[in-house]
Coordinates of N, CA and C in Angstrom, one line a residue:
M1 N 0.9 -1.2 0.1 CA 0.0 0.0 -0.2 C 0.8 1.1 0.0
N2 N 0.8 1.9 -0.7 CA 1.0 3.7 -0.7 C 1.0 4.3 0.5
P3 N 2.1 4.5 1.4 CA 2.0 5.0 2.3 C 0.8 6.3 2.6
F4 N 1.2 7.5 1.5 CA 0.4 8.4 1.3 C -1.0 8.5 1.1
E5 N -1.8 7.0 1.0 CA -3.1 6.9 1.1 C -4.0 6.6 2.1
R6 N -2.9 6.6 3.5 CA -3.6 6.4 4.6 C -4.2 8.4 5.2
W7 N -5.1 8.1 6.0 CA -5.5 9.5 6.0 C -5.4 10.0 7.7
D8 N -5.5 9.1 8.3 CA -5.4 10.0 9.4 C -4.3 10.5 10.2
D9 N -4.0 10.9 11.4 CA -2.7 11.6 11.4 C -1.9 10.4 12.2
W10 N -2.5 9.5 12.9 CA -1.5 8.5 13.3 C -0.9 8.0 12.1
E11 N -1.6 7.5 11.1 CA -1.3 6.8 10.2 C -0.2 7.5 9.2
W12 N -0.6 9.0 9.4 CA 0.3 9.7 8.5 C 1.6 9.9 9.0
E13 N 1.8 9.8 10.6 CA 3.1 9.4 11.0 C 3.7 8.2 10.6
K14 N 2.9 7.3 10.9 CA 3.6 6.1 10.5 C 4.2 5.8 9.1
A15 N 3.3 6.4 8.1 CA 3.7 6.5 6.8 C 5.1 7.3 6.4
A16 N 5.3 8.6 7.3 CA 6.3 9.4 7.3 C 7.7 8.3 7.5
Q17 N 7.4 7.6 8.7 CA 8.4 7.0 9.2 C 8.7 5.8 8.1
E18 N 8.0 5.2 7.4 CA 7.9 4.2 6.5 C 8.8 4.7 5.6
L19 N 8.5 5.8 4.9 CA 9.0 6.7 3.8 C 10.9 7.1 4.2
G20 N 10.9 7.1 5.5 CA 11.8 7.6 5.9 C 13.0 6.6 5.8
R21 N 12.7 5.3 6.2 CA 13.1 4.2 6.4 C 13.6 3.6 5.0
E22 N 12.8 3.7 4.0 CA 13.0 3.3 2.6 C 14.1 4.3 2.0
R23 N 14.4 5.4 2.7 CA 15.2 6.4 2.1 C 16.5 6.4 2.9
G24 N 16.6 5.5 3.5 CA 17.6 5.5 4.6 C 17.9 6.6 5.9
T25 N 16.6 7.1 5.9 CA 16.7 8.4 7.1 C 15.9 7.7 8.3
K26 N 16.6 7.9 9.4 CA 16.3 7.4 10.6 C 15.1 8.8 11.4
Y27 N 14.5 8.3 12.2 CA 13.1 9.2 12.4 C 14.0 9.8 13.8
Q28 N 14.9 9.3 14.0 CA 15.6 10.3 15.5 C 16.0 11.3 14.6
D29 N 16.5 11.5 13.6 CA 17.3 12.5 12.8 C 16.2 13.7 12.5
W30 N 15.1 13.5 12.5 CA 14.1 14.8 12.2 C 13.8 15.4 13.5
P31 N 13.5 16.8 13.3 CA 13.8 17.3 12.2 C 15.2 17.9 12.2
V32 N 15.7 18.4 11.0 CA 17.0 19.0 11.1 C 17.2 20.1 11.9
K33 N 18.2 20.1 12.5 CA 18.3 21.2 13.4 C 19.0 22.1 12.9
R34 N 18.5 23.5 12.9 CA 19.4 24.5 12.0 C 19.8 25.6 13.2
N35 N 21.0 26.5 12.9 CA 21.9 27.3 13.5 C 20.8 28.3 13.8
A36 N 20.6 28.8 14.8 CA 20.0 30.2 14.9 C 20.5 31.4 14.5
P37 N 19.8 32.0 13.9 CA 20.3 33.6 12.9 C 21.0 34.5 13.7
K38 N 22.1 34.8 13.4 CA 22.9 35.8 14.1 C 22.2 37.1 14.3
K39 N 22.2 37.9 15.3 CA 22.0 39.0 15.3 C 22.5 40.2 15.0
S40 N 21.9 40.8 14.0 CA 22.4 42.1 13.1 C 22.6 43.0 14.3
K41 N 23.3 44.2 14.2 CA 23.8 45.4 15.0 C 22.4 46.2 15.1
R42 N 21.4 46.0 14.1 CA 20.4 46.9 14.3 C 19.1 46.2 15.2
D43 N 19.5 44.7 15.3 CA 19.0 43.8 16.0 C 19.3 44.1 17.5
I44 N 20.6 44.1 17.7 CA 21.1 44.4 19.1 C 20.4 45.9 19.9
L45 N 20.2 46.7 18.6 CA 20.3 48.2 19.5 C 18.7 47.9 19.8
Y46 N 17.9 47.2 18.8 CA 16.6 47.4 19.6 C 16.2 46.4 21.1
T47 N 17.1 45.9 21.5 CA 17.3 45.5 22.7 C 17.7 46.0 23.8
W48 N 18.4 46.8 23.5 CA 18.8 47.9 24.3 C 17.7 48.4 25.4
T49 N 18.0 49.0 26.9 CA 16.8 49.2 27.4 C 17.2 50.9 27.3
G50 N 16.1 51.7 28.0 CA 16.2 53.2 28.1 C 17.5 53.8 28.6
T51 N 17.6 53.1 29.7 CA 18.8 53.8 30.6 C 20.1 53.5 29.7
Q52 N 20.3 52.4 29.0 CA 21.4 52.1 27.8 C 21.4 53.3 26.7
K53 N 20.3 53.4 26.4 CA 20.2 54.4 25.0 C 20.6 55.9 25.5
K54 N 20.2 56.1 26.9 CA 20.4 57.1 27.4 C 21.9 57.6 27.6
A55 N 22.8 56.6 28.2 CA 24.2 56.8 28.5 C 24.7 56.7 27.3
A56 N 24.4 56.0 26.1 CA 24.9 56.1 24.9 C 24.8 57.6 24.4
L57 N 23.7 58.3 24.4 CA 23.4 59.2 23.9 C 24.3 60.5 24.9
S58 N 24.1 60.2 26.0 CA 25.2 61.1 26.8 C 26.7 61.4 26.4
V59 N 27.1 60.1 26.0 CA 28.6 59.5 26.0 C 28.9 60.5 24.4
V60 N 27.7 60.2 23.4 CA 27.6 61.2 22.4 C 27.8 62.7 22.5
F61 N 27.1 63.0 23.4 CA 26.5 64.5 23.5 C 28.0 65.0 24.0
F62 N 28.6 64.3 25.2 CA 29.7 64.9 25.7 C 31.0 65.1 25.0
L63 N 31.2 64.1 24.3 CA 32.3 63.9 22.9 C 32.3 65.1 22.2
L64 N 30.8 65.3 21.9 CA 30.6 66.4 20.8 C 31.0 67.9 21.3
L65 N 30.5 67.9 22.8 CA 31.0 69.1 23.2 C 32.4 69.3 23.2
F66 N 33.0 68.7 24.2 CA 34.5 68.3 24.1 C 35.3 68.8 22.6
F67 N 34.8 67.8 21.6 CA 35.7 68.4 20.4 C 35.0 69.9 19.9
A68 N 34.0 70.3 20.2 CA 33.5 71.5 20.0 C 34.2 72.6 20.4
S69 N 34.4 72.4 22.1 CA 35.3 73.5 22.9 C 36.8 73.2 22.0
K70 N 37.3 72.5 21.7 CA 38.6 72.4 21.2 C 38.8 73.0 20.0
G71 N 37.5 72.9 19.2 CA 38.0 73.6 17.7 C 37.8 74.8 17.6
E72 N 38.3 75.4 16.3 CA 38.5 76.7 16.0 C 37.7 77.2 14.9
D73 N 36.8 75.9 14.3 CA 35.9 76.4 13.0 C 34.6 77.1 13.7
I74 N 34.1 77.6 12.5 CA 32.5 78.3 12.9 C 31.9 77.5 13.7
L75 N 31.5 75.9 13.0 CA 30.5 75.1 13.1 C 31.1 74.9 14.9
S76 N 32.1 74.3 15.4 CA 32.4 74.0 16.6 C 32.2 75.0 17.6
K77 N 32.7 76.3 17.1 CA 32.3 77.4 18.0 C 30.7 77.7 18.3
S78 N 29.9 77.7 17.1 CA 28.4 77.8 17.4 C 27.9 76.7 18.2
I79 N 28.4 75.6 18.0 CA 27.5 74.6 19.1 C 28.2 74.7 20.3
Y80 N 29.2 74.9 20.8 CA 29.8 75.2 22.0 C 29.1 76.5 22.7
D81 N 28.9 77.8 21.9 CA 28.2 78.7 22.4 C 26.9 78.2 22.4
I82 N 26.0 77.6 21.5 CA 24.6 77.1 22.3 C 24.7 76.3 23.3
Y83 N 25.7 75.6 23.8 CA 25.7 74.9 25.1 C 25.9 75.7 26.3
K84 N 26.9 76.8 26.1 CA 27.1 77.5 27.2 C 25.7 78.3 27.3
G85 N 25.0 78.6 26.3 CA 23.8 79.6 26.5 C 22.8 78.7 27.0
T86 N 22.9 77.4 26.8 CA 21.8 76.8 27.5 C 22.1 76.1 28.9
V87 N 23.2 75.8 29.4 CA 23.7 75.6 30.9 C 23.5 77.0 32.0
K88 N 23.3 78.1 31.6 CA 23.3 79.1 32.2 C 22.3 78.9 33.5
N89 N 21.1 78.3 33.1 CA 19.9 78.0 34.1 C 20.5 76.7 34.6
G90 N 21.2 76.1 34.0 CA 21.7 74.7 35.0 C 20.5 73.3 34.4
D91 N 19.7 73.8 33.8 CA 18.8 72.6 33.1 C 19.3 71.6 32.6
M92 N 20.3 72.1 31.5 CA 21.0 71.0 30.7 C 22.2 70.1 31.8
Y93 N 22.7 71.0 32.7 CA 23.7 70.2 33.5 C 22.9 69.2 34.2
A94 N 21.7 69.4 34.7 CA 21.5 68.7 35.8 C 20.3 67.4 34.9
M95 N 20.1 67.6 33.8 CA 19.5 66.7 32.9 C 20.7 65.6 32.5
M96 N 21.8 66.2 32.2 CA 22.8 65.0 32.0 C 23.4 64.4 33.1
N97 N 23.5 65.2 34.2 CA 23.8 64.4 35.4 C 23.1 63.6 35.8
G98 N 21.8 63.8 35.9 CA 21.0 62.7 36.2 C 20.7 61.5 35.1
M99 N 21.2 61.5 34.0 CA 21.2 60.8 33.3 C 22.4 59.9 33.5
A100 N 23.4 60.6 33.9 CA 24.8 59.4 34.1 C 24.3 59.0 35.4
K101 N 23.9 59.5 36.3 CA 24.0 58.8 37.6 C 22.7 57.7 37.6
E102 N 21.9 57.7 36.4 CA 20.9 56.7 36.4 C 21.7 55.4 35.3
A103 N 22.6 56.2 34.7 CA 23.4 54.9 33.9 C 24.1 53.9 34.7
M104 N 24.6 54.6 36.1 CA 25.6 53.8 36.8 C 24.8 53.7 38.3
G105 N 23.5 53.8 38.1 CA 22.8 53.1 38.9 C 22.8 54.0 40.5
I106 N 23.1 55.1 40.3 CA 23.2 56.1 41.5 C 21.9 56.8 41.8
G107 N 21.2 56.5 42.5 CA 20.2 57.5 42.9 C 19.4 57.2 41.9
S108 N 19.1 56.2 41.7 CA 17.8 55.4 40.7 C 16.6 55.9 41.5
G109 N 15.8 56.5 40.9 CA 14.2 56.6 41.4 C 14.0 57.6 42.3
G110 N 15.3 58.2 43.1 CA 15.5 59.3 43.8 C 15.1 60.7 43.9
V111 N 15.6 61.6 44.3 CA 15.2 63.1 44.2 C 16.5 63.3 43.1
K112 N 16.3 64.3 42.1 CA 16.2 64.5 40.9 C 17.5 65.8 41.6
A113 N 18.4 66.1 40.6 CA 19.2 67.0 40.8 C 18.6 68.3 40.1
T114 N 18.7 69.1 41.1 CA 17.6 70.5 40.8 C 18.4 71.6 41.1
P115 N 18.9 72.4 40.1 CA 19.8 73.4 40.2 C 19.3 74.6 41.1
V116 N 20.0 75.5 42.2 CA 19.8 76.0 42.9 C 18.8 77.4 42.5
D117 N 18.1 78.0 42.6 CA 17.5 79.3 42.0 C 18.3 80.6 42.7
A118 N 19.1 81.2 42.2 CA 19.8 82.0 42.9 C 18.9 83.3 43.1
Q119 N 17.9 83.7 42.4 CA 17.0 84.8 42.7 C 16.1 84.8 44.1
M120 N 16.0 83.2 44.6 CA 15.6 82.7 45.9 C 16.2 82.5 46.9
K121 N 17.8 82.4 46.7 CA 18.7 81.9 48.2 C 18.2 83.0 49.0
G122 N 18.3 82.6 50.0 CA 18.1 83.4 51.5 C 16.9 84.0 51.6
K123 N 15.7 83.8 50.8 CA 14.4 84.4 50.8 C 13.5 83.7 52.1
F124 N 13.9 82.5 52.2 CA 12.8 81.6 53.1 C 13.3 81.7 54.6
V125 N 12.3 82.1 55.5 CA 12.4 82.3 56.9 C 12.6 80.6 57.4
P126 N 13.2 80.0 58.4 CA 13.5 78.9 58.8 C 12.2 78.9 59.4
P127 N 11.5 77.8 59.5 CA 10.0 77.3 60.2 C 10.5 77.4 61.7
L128 N 11.6 76.9 62.0 CA 11.9 77.1 63.7 C 13.5 76.7 63.9
S129 N 14.0 76.8 64.7 CA 15.5 77.1 65.0 C 15.8 75.5 65.4
G130 N 17.1 74.7 65.2 CA 17.2 73.7 65.4 C 18.3 72.8 64.7
P131 N 18.6 71.8 65.2 CA 19.5 70.8 64.6 C 19.1 70.2 63.3
V132 N 19.7 69.9 61.8 CA 19.2 69.0 61.1 C 19.5 67.8 61.5
T133 N 18.5 67.1 61.8 CA 18.5 65.4 62.2 C 18.6 64.5 61.2
A134 N 17.8 64.9 60.2 CA 18.0 64.3 58.7 C 18.2 65.0 57.5
A135 N 19.2 65.1 56.9 CA 19.6 65.9 55.4 C 18.5 65.4 54.3
F136 N 18.7 66.5 53.8 CA 17.5 66.2 52.4 C 18.1 64.9 51.3
G137 N 17.6 63.8 50.9 CA 18.1 63.3 49.8 C 18.6 62.0 50.3
T138 N 18.8 61.9 51.5 CA 19.6 61.0 52.7 C 18.5 59.7 52.8
T139 N 19.1 58.6 53.1 CA 18.4 57.4 53.1 C 18.9 56.5 54.8
D140 N 18.7 55.6 54.9 CA 19.2 55.1 56.2 C 20.7 54.9 56.1
S141 N 21.3 54.2 57.2 CA 22.7 54.3 57.1 C 23.4 53.3 56.4
Q142 N 22.7 52.3 55.5 CA 23.2 51.4 54.6 C 22.8 51.8 53.2
G143 N 22.4 53.1 52.9 CA 21.9 53.6 51.5 C 20.7 53.0 51.1
K144 N 19.9 52.5 51.9 CA 18.7 52.1 51.6 C 17.2 52.5 52.0
G145 N 16.0 52.0 51.7 CA 15.1 52.8 52.0 C 14.4 53.9 51.2
S146 N 13.5 54.8 51.3 CA 12.9 55.6 50.6 C 13.9 56.9 50.8
I147 N 14.0 57.8 49.7 CA 14.4 58.9 49.3 C 13.9 60.1 50.6
H148 N 14.8 60.8 51.2 CA 14.0 61.7 52.2 C 14.2 63.2 50.9
N149 N 12.6 63.5 50.7 CA 12.5 64.7 50.2 C 12.5 66.3 51.0
G150 N 12.9 66.1 51.9 CA 12.8 67.2 53.0 C 14.1 67.3 53.8
I151 N 14.0 68.2 55.1 CA 14.9 68.1 56.2 C 14.1 67.5 57.4
D152 N 14.5 67.1 58.2 CA 14.1 66.8 59.7 C 14.8 68.1 60.6
I153 N 14.1 68.8 61.5 CA 14.6 69.7 62.4 C 14.3 69.0 63.7
G154 N 15.5 69.2 64.5 CA 15.0 68.7 66.0 C 14.9 69.8 66.6
S155 N 13.7 69.6 67.8 CA 13.2 70.5 68.5 C 12.6 69.9 69.9
A156 N 11.5 70.3 70.2 CA 10.9 70.1 71.6 C 9.5 70.1 71.1
L157 N 8.7 69.4 72.1 CA 7.1 69.5 72.3 C 6.9 70.9 72.4
G158 N 5.7 71.3 71.4 CA 4.9 72.5 71.7 C 5.8 73.7 71.1
I159 N 7.2 73.6 70.4 CA 7.8 74.9 69.9 C 6.8 75.4 68.8
P160 N 6.9 76.8 68.7 CA 6.0 77.1 67.8 C 6.7 76.8 66.1
V161 N 5.7 76.5 65.1 CA 6.6 76.4 63.9 C 6.1 77.6 63.2
V162 N 6.6 78.2 62.2 CA 6.3 79.8 61.3 C 6.2 79.1 60.0
S163 N 5.7 80.4 59.1 CA 5.4 80.0 57.7 C 6.8 80.5 57.1
P164 N 7.5 79.7 56.1 CA 8.7 80.4 56.0 C 8.5 81.5 54.8
Y165 N 7.2 81.6 54.2 CA 7.3 82.9 53.4 C 5.7 83.0 53.4
K166 N 5.5 84.4 52.5 CA 4.0 84.8 52.5 C 3.6 83.7 51.5
G167 N 2.2 83.1 51.7 CA 1.5 82.6 51.0 C 0.1 81.9 51.5
V168 N -0.5 81.0 50.9 CA -1.6 80.7 51.2 C -1.6 79.2 51.7
V169 N -2.6 78.9 52.7 CA -2.5 77.4 53.1 C -3.5 76.7 52.1
T170 N -3.2 75.7 51.9 CA -3.5 74.6 50.8 C -4.3 73.6 51.4
Q171 N -3.6 73.0 52.6 CA -4.0 71.8 52.9 C -3.7 71.8 54.4
V172 N -4.8 71.0 55.0 CA -4.3 70.9 56.7 C -5.1 69.4 56.8
G173 N -4.0 68.5 57.0 CA -4.7 67.1 57.2 C -3.7 66.5 57.8
E174 N -3.9 64.8 57.6 CA -2.8 63.6 58.5 C -2.2 63.0 57.3
D175 N -0.9 62.8 57.4 CA -0.2 61.6 56.4 C 0.1 60.3 57.3
P176 N 0.2 59.3 56.9 CA 0.5 57.9 57.5 C 2.0 58.3 57.9
Q177 N 2.8 58.8 57.2 CA 4.5 58.7 57.5 C 4.8 59.9 58.2
L178 N 4.2 61.0 57.8 CA 4.5 62.4 58.0 C 3.8 63.1 59.3
G179 N 2.6 62.4 59.7 CA 1.6 62.8 60.8 C 1.1 64.2 60.3
R180 N 0.5 65.1 61.5 CA -0.3 66.2 61.1 C 0.7 67.3 60.1
L181 N -0.1 67.8 59.3 CA 0.7 68.5 58.3 C 0.2 69.7 58.0
V182 N 0.7 70.9 57.3 CA 0.2 71.9 56.6 C 1.2 71.9 55.6
K183 N 0.2 72.2 54.5 CA 0.7 72.5 53.1 C 0.7 73.9 52.6
L184 N 1.5 74.6 52.2 CA 1.6 76.1 51.7 C 1.9 76.3 50.5
D185 N 1.1 77.3 49.8 CA 1.7 77.7 48.3 C 2.2 79.2 48.8
F186 N 3.2 79.3 47.8 CA 4.0 80.6 48.2 C 4.0 81.5 46.6
S187 N 3.3 80.5 45.7 CA 3.2 81.3 44.0 C 4.4 81.1 43.3
D188 N 4.5 81.3 42.3 CA 5.4 81.3 41.1 C 6.1 79.5 41.5
G189 N 5.1 78.8 41.4 CA 5.6 77.4 41.4 C 6.2 76.8 43.0
W190 N 6.2 77.7 43.8 CA 6.9 77.6 45.2 C 5.6 76.9 46.3
T191 N 6.3 76.0 47.0 CA 5.2 74.9 47.9 C 6.2 74.5 49.0
A192 N 5.4 74.3 50.1 CA 5.9 73.7 51.3 C 5.1 73.1 52.4
V193 N 5.6 71.8 52.8 CA 5.4 71.0 53.6 C 5.9 71.0 55.0
L194 N 4.7 71.4 56.4 CA 5.6 71.4 57.4 C 4.8 70.1 57.9
A195 N 5.4 69.3 58.7 CA 4.9 68.2 59.4 C 5.2 67.5 60.5
N196 N 4.9 66.6 61.5 CA 4.6 66.1 63.1 C 4.5 67.2 63.7
L197 N 3.5 67.9 63.4 CA 2.9 68.8 64.1 C 2.0 68.6 65.1
G198 N 1.8 69.3 66.3 CA 0.8 68.9 67.2 C -0.4 69.7 67.0
D199 N -0.3 71.0 67.4 CA -1.7 72.0 67.5 C -1.4 73.0 65.9
V200 N -2.5 72.9 65.2 CA -2.4 73.8 64.2 C -3.0 75.0 64.4
S201 N -2.8 76.1 63.6 CA -3.4 77.4 64.2 C -3.5 77.8 62.9
V202 N -3.7 77.3 62.0 CA -4.1 78.0 60.7 C -5.3 77.2 60.1
Q203 N -6.1 77.3 59.1 CA -7.2 76.8 58.2 C -6.9 76.7 56.8
K204 N -7.2 75.7 56.1 CA -7.4 75.8 54.6 C -7.7 76.9 53.7
G205 N -6.9 77.7 53.1 CA -7.6 79.0 52.2 C -6.7 80.1 52.9
Q206 N -6.3 80.1 54.3 CA -5.8 81.2 55.1 C -4.7 81.8 54.4
A207 N -4.8 82.6 54.5 CA -3.2 83.9 54.0 C -2.4 83.7 55.1
V208 N -1.0 83.5 55.0 CA -0.2 83.7 56.1 C 1.3 84.7 55.5
K209 N 2.0 85.2 56.2 CA 3.2 86.1 56.1 C 4.2 85.2 56.3
A210 N 5.5 85.6 56.0 CA 6.7 85.1 56.6 C 6.8 85.1 58.1
G211 N 6.7 84.2 59.0 CA 6.9 84.3 60.4 C 5.8 84.2 61.1
D212 N 4.4 84.2 60.1 CA 3.6 83.7 61.0 C 2.9 82.1 61.5
V213 N 2.8 82.0 62.7 CA 2.6 80.7 63.4 C 1.6 79.8 62.6
V214 N 1.9 78.8 62.3 CA 1.2 77.8 61.7 C 0.7 76.7 62.4
G215 N 1.4 76.5 63.7 CA 1.2 75.2 64.4 C 2.6 75.0 65.3
T216 N 2.6 74.0 65.9 CA 3.5 73.4 67.1 C 3.9 72.3 66.9
V217 N 5.2 72.0 67.3 CA 6.1 70.5 67.0 C 5.2 69.8 68.0
G218 N 4.9 68.6 67.0 CA 4.2 67.4 67.9 C 4.9 66.2 67.9
L219 N 4.0 65.0 68.3 CA 4.3 63.5 68.1 C 3.4 62.8 67.4
S220 N 2.8 63.4 66.1 CA 1.9 62.9 65.2 C 2.5 61.9 64.1
A221 N 3.7 61.8 63.9 CA 4.2 61.1 63.0 C 4.7 59.8 63.9
P222 N 4.5 58.5 63.2 CA 4.8 57.3 63.9 C 6.3 57.1 64.9
L223 N 7.1 57.8 64.2 CA 8.6 58.3 65.1 C 8.3 58.3 66.5
K224 N 7.4 59.1 66.9 CA 6.8 59.7 68.1 C 8.3 60.3 69.1
K225 N 8.4 61.0 68.0 CA 9.7 62.0 68.7 C 9.2 63.6 68.2
P226 N 9.8 64.5 69.0 CA 9.4 65.9 68.8 C 10.5 66.8 67.8
W227 N 10.0 66.6 66.4 CA 11.0 67.0 65.2 C 10.1 67.2 64.6
L228 N 10.7 68.4 63.4 CA 9.7 68.9 62.3 C 10.0 68.5 60.9
H229 N 9.2 68.1 60.2 CA 9.8 67.8 58.7 C 9.3 68.8 57.9
F230 N 10.2 69.5 57.0 CA 10.3 70.5 56.2 C 10.4 70.1 54.8
E231 N 9.6 70.3 53.8 CA 9.8 70.0 52.4 C 9.7 71.5 51.9
L232 N 10.2 71.6 51.0 CA 10.2 73.0 50.3 C 10.4 72.6 48.7
R233 N 9.3 72.9 47.9 CA 9.4 72.2 46.3 C 9.3 73.5 45.4
K234 N 9.8 73.5 44.4 CA 9.4 74.2 43.2 C 8.9 73.5 41.7
D235 N 7.8 73.8 41.7 CA 7.2 72.9 40.4 C 7.0 71.7 40.9
G236 N 6.7 71.4 41.9 CA 6.5 70.1 42.3 C 7.6 69.3 42.5
Q237 N 8.6 69.5 42.4 CA 9.8 68.9 42.5 C 10.9 69.1 43.8
P238 N 11.1 68.4 44.4 CA 11.5 68.3 45.8 C 13.1 69.2 45.8
V239 N 13.0 70.3 46.6 CA 14.8 70.7 46.5 C 15.4 70.9 47.9
N240 N 16.5 70.9 48.1 CA 17.1 70.9 49.3 C 16.8 72.6 49.9
P241 N 16.5 72.4 51.1 CA 15.7 74.0 51.6 C 16.8 74.7 52.0
M242 N 18.1 73.9 52.4 CA 19.3 74.6 53.0 C 19.3 75.9 52.1
P243 N 20.0 75.8 51.1 CA 20.6 77.0 50.3 C 19.6 78.2 50.1
Y244 N 18.0 77.9 50.3 CA 17.1 78.7 50.4 C 16.8 79.8 52.1
L245 N 17.1 79.4 53.0 CA 16.9 79.8 54.5 C 17.8 81.0 54.6
T246 N 17.1 81.7 55.1 CA 17.9 82.9 55.7 C 18.6 82.3 56.9
S247 N 19.7 83.3 57.6 CA 20.8 82.8 58.3 C 20.2 82.9 59.8
T248 N 19.1 83.7 60.1 CA 18.3 83.9 61.2 C 17.0 84.2 60.9
A249 N 16.0 83.4 61.7 CA 14.5 83.8 61.6 C 14.4 85.2 61.7
K250 N 13.3 86.1 60.9 CA 13.0 87.1 61.0 C 11.6 87.4 62.0

């Protein structure tokens, strides 16, 4: 019987084996193995992660600037002049610095580097006087845990806490990690958070001036110690409050 006249799957498999034996081919040799195709350079680029692409662009960008700064031709000078004009406000430096840190795995997902706004340096009143017990951007002693978006100021229970700048109270509430808090809007993108409060002496929508008392140091945070958590933000981005504080309270 012609093997190919059989019709069901099982019979087709037997027929294929018989035909293979007639031609001297062993069933175990099927299917013929093929070498995996080699990936082209283009395929490899598609497998890169976003961080790898950013790192590669950073290297290319820095090399371009390096050679442009050394060149004497018109094109090189133009590129370098554009770069110098861009970094005057620090934005380009912050972006490239952040990309480099991300590529090396430093501070990934943490507080982004933000250039200090020279016009606002020393314009904010310290909310209270005391030692900084936890600095901006720090984690625990092993470098693990969540990034600190503000500073903690050691104090005593019941010490008055004042508004760092003139503005409006936008929130009075509770936070599971920070305790009782007050949020302030100083306009022009500047906001602040004062937390671990005890008593609160302001309400939402109330206008305040720099130095006005908004509450007192409390024990409302889980740590149950008298300290003040102080955050300062520009356009929603946490910034280190220290460069913006006056040397003494007014």
